[in-house]
mmCIF file of C-alpha atoms and ligand atoms in Angstrom:
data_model
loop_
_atom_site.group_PDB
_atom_site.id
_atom_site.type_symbol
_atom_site.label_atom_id
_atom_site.label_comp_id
_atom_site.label_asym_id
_atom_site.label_seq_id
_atom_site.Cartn_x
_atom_site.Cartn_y
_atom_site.Cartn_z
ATOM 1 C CA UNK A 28 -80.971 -95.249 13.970
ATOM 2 C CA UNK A 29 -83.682 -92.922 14.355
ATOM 3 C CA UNK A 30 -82.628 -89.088 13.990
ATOM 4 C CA UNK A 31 -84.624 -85.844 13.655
ATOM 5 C CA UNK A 32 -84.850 -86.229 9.873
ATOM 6 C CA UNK A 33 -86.098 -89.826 9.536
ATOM 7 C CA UNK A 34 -88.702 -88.310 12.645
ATOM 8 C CA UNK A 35 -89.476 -85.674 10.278
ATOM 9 C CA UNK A 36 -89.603 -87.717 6.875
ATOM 10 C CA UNK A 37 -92.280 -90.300 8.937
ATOM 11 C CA UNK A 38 -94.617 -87.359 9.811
ATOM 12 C CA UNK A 39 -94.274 -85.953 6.258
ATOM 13 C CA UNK A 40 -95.378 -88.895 5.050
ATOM 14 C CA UNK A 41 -98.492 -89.103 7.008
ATOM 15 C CA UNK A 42 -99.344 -85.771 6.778
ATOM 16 C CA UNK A 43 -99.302 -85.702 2.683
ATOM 17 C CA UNK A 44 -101.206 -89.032 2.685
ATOM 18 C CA UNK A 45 -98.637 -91.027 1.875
ATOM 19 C CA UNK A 46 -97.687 -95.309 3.482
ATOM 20 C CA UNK A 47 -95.170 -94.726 5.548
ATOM 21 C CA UNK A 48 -92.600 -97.722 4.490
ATOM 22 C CA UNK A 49 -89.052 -98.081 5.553
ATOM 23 C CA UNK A 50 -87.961 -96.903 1.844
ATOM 24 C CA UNK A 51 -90.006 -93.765 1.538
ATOM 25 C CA UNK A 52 -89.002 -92.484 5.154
ATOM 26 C CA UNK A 53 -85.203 -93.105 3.602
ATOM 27 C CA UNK A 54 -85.636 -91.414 0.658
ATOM 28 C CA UNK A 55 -87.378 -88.654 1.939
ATOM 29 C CA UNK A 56 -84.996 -87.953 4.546
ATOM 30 C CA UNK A 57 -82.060 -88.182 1.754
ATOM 31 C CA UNK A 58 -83.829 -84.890 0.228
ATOM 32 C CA UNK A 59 -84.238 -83.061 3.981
ATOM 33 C CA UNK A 60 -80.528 -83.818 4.685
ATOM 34 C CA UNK A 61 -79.623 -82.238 1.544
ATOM 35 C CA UNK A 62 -79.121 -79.065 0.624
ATOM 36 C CA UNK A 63 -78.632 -78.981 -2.884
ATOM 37 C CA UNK A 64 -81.324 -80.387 -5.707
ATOM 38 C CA UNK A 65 -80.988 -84.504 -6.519
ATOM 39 C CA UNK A 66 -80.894 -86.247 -9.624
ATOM 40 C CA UNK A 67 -82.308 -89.882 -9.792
ATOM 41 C CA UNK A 68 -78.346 -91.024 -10.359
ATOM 42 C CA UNK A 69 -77.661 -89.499 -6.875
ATOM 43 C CA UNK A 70 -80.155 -91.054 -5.709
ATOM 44 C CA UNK A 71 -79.665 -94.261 -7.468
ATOM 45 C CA UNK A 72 -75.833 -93.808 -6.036
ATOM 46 C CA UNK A 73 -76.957 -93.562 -2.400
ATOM 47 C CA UNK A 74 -79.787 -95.347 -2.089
ATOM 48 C CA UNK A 75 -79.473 -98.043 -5.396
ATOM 49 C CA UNK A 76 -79.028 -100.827 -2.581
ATOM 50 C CA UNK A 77 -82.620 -100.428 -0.992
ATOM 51 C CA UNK A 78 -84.124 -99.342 -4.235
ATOM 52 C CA UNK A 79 -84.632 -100.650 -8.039
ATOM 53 C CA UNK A 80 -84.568 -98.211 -10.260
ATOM 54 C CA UNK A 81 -88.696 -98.614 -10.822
ATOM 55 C CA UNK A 82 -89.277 -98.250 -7.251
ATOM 56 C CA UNK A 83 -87.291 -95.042 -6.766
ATOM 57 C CA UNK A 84 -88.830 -93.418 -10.059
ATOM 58 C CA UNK A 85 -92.183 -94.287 -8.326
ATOM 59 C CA UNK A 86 -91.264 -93.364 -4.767
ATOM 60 C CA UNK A 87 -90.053 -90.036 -6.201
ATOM 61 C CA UNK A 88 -93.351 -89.390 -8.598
ATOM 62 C CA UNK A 89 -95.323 -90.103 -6.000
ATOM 63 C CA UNK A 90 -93.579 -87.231 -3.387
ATOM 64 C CA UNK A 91 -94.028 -84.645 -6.618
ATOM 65 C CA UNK A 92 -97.832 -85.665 -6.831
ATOM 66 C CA UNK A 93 -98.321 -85.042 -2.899
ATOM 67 C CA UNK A 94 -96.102 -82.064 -2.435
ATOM 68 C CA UNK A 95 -93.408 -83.055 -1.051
ATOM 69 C CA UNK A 96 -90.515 -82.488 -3.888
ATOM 70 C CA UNK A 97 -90.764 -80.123 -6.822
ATOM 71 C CA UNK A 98 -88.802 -80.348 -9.963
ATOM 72 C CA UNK A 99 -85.763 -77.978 -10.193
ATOM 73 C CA UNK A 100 -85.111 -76.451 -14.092
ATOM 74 C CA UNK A 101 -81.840 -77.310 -15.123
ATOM 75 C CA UNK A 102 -79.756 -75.691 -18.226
ATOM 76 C CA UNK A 103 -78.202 -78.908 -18.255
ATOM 77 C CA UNK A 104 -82.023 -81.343 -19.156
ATOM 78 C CA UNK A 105 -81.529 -83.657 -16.486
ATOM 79 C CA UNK A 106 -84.520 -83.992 -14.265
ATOM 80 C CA UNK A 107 -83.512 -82.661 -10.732
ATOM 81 C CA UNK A 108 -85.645 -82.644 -7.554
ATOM 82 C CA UNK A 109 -85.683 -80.703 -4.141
ATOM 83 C CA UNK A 110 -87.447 -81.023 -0.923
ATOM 84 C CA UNK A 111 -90.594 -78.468 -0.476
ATOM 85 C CA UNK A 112 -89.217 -76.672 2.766
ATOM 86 C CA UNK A 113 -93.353 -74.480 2.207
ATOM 87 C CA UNK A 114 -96.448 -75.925 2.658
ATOM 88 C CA UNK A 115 -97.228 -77.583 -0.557
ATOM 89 C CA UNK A 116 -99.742 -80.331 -0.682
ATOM 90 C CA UNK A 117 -100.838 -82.676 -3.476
ATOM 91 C CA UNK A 118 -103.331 -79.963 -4.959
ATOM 92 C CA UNK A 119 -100.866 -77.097 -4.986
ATOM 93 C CA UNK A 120 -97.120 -76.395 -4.918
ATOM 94 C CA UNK A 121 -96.301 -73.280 -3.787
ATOM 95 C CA UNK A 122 -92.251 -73.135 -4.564
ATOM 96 C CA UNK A 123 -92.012 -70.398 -6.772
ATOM 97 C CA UNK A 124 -88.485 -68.980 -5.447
ATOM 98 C CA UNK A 125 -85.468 -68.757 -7.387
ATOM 99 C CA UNK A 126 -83.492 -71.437 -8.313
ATOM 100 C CA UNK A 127 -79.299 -70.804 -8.220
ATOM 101 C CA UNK A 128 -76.730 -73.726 -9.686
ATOM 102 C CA UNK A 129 -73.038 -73.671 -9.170
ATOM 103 C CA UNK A 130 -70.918 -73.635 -12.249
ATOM 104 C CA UNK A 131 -68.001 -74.778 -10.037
ATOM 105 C CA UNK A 132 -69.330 -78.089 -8.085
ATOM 106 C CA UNK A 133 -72.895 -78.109 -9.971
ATOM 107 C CA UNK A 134 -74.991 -78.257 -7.662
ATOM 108 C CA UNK A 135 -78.744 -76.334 -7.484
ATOM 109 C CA UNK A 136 -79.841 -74.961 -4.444
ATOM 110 C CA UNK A 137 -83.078 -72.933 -3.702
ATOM 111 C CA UNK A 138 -83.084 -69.760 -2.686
ATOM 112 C CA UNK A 139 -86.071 -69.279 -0.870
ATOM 113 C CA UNK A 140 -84.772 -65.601 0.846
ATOM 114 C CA UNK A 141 -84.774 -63.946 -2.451
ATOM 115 C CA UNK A 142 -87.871 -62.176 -3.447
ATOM 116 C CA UNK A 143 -89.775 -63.925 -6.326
ATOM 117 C CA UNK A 144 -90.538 -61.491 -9.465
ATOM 118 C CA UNK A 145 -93.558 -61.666 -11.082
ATOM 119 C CA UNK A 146 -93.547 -60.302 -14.493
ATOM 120 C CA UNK A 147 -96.417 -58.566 -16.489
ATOM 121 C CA UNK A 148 -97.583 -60.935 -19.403
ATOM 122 C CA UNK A 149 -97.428 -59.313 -22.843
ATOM 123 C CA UNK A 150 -100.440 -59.102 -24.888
ATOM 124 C CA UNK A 151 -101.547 -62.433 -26.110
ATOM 125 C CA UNK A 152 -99.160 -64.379 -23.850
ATOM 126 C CA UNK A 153 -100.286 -66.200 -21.080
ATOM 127 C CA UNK A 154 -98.143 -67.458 -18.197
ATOM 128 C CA UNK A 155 -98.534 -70.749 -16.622
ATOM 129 C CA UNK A 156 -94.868 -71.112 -14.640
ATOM 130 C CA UNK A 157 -91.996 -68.898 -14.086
ATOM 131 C CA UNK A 158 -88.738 -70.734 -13.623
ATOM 132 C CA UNK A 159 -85.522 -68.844 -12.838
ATOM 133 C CA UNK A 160 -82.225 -70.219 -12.748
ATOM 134 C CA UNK A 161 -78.936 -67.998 -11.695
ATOM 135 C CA UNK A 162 -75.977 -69.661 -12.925
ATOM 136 C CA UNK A 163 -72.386 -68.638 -10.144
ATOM 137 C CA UNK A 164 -70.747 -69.592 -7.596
ATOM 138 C CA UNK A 165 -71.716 -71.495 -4.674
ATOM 139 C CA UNK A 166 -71.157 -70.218 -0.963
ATOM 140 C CA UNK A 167 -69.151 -74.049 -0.365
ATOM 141 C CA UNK A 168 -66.988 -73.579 -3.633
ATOM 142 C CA UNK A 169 -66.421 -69.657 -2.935
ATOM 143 C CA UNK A 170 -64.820 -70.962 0.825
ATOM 144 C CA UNK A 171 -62.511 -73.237 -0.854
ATOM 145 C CA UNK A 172 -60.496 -70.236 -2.765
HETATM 146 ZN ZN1 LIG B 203 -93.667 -77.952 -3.741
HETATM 147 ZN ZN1 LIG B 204 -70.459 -74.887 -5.707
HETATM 148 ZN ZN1 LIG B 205 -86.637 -75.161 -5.205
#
């Protein structure tokens, strides 16, 4: 079934210099269709019949190399990933927006709206990336009550 996403995924794939296989349009297009940041065990859970666990921790190193993905901090320490919606390419990412998980359902969202602060460095400091995480409630979890 082909649908805008897996159209999308395909292009993205050639554009950021990567094969375009069966797998990587699949995976790829599991990260535009979601919202919220992935772990590798949601992706394992979704996609674990198409994809050893190797495979998908290359598939997915090799989207964070070309731009595609960034990592997502986490107070939690388990590695989470979401889909670049800017123009990031394999020599720079360019996703410095705030980062907001859910304490209800847990999931991490970007929020690329918000404006991104950028803080003076104090003397003998210097910066090399600015992570923020806001810890609340979701809008799907704040529907529910
Ligand atoms: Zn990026
Ligand atoms: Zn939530
Ligand atoms: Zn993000």
């Amino acid at each position: 079934m082909v649908t805008n996403s897996s159209h999308r995924a395909e292009h993205l794939l050639q554009e950021h210099d990567l094969r375009v296989t069966a797998s990587r349009i699949r995976a790829l297009k599991f990260f535009i269709d979601n919202e919220h940041a992935l772990s590798q065990p949601d992706l394992e859970k979704s996609l674990g019949d198409e994809f050893d666990r190797v495979t998908l921790y290359r598939t997915l190193t090799s989207f964070l190399e070309k731009g595609l993905i960034h990592k997502v901090p986490d107070d939690a320490g388990a590695a989470r990933y979401a889909f670049c919606s800017h123009d990031c390419t394999s020599e720079a990412h360019q996703d410095e927006h705030i980062h907001f998980k859910c304490n209800i359902c847990g999931n991490t969202n970007c929020l690329d709206e918000l404006p991104f602060p950028h803080f003076k460095e104090p003397e003998g400091y210097t910066f090399i990336q600015t992570n923020i995480l806001i810890q609340g409630i979701c809008k799907n979890c704040r529907a529910i009550d």
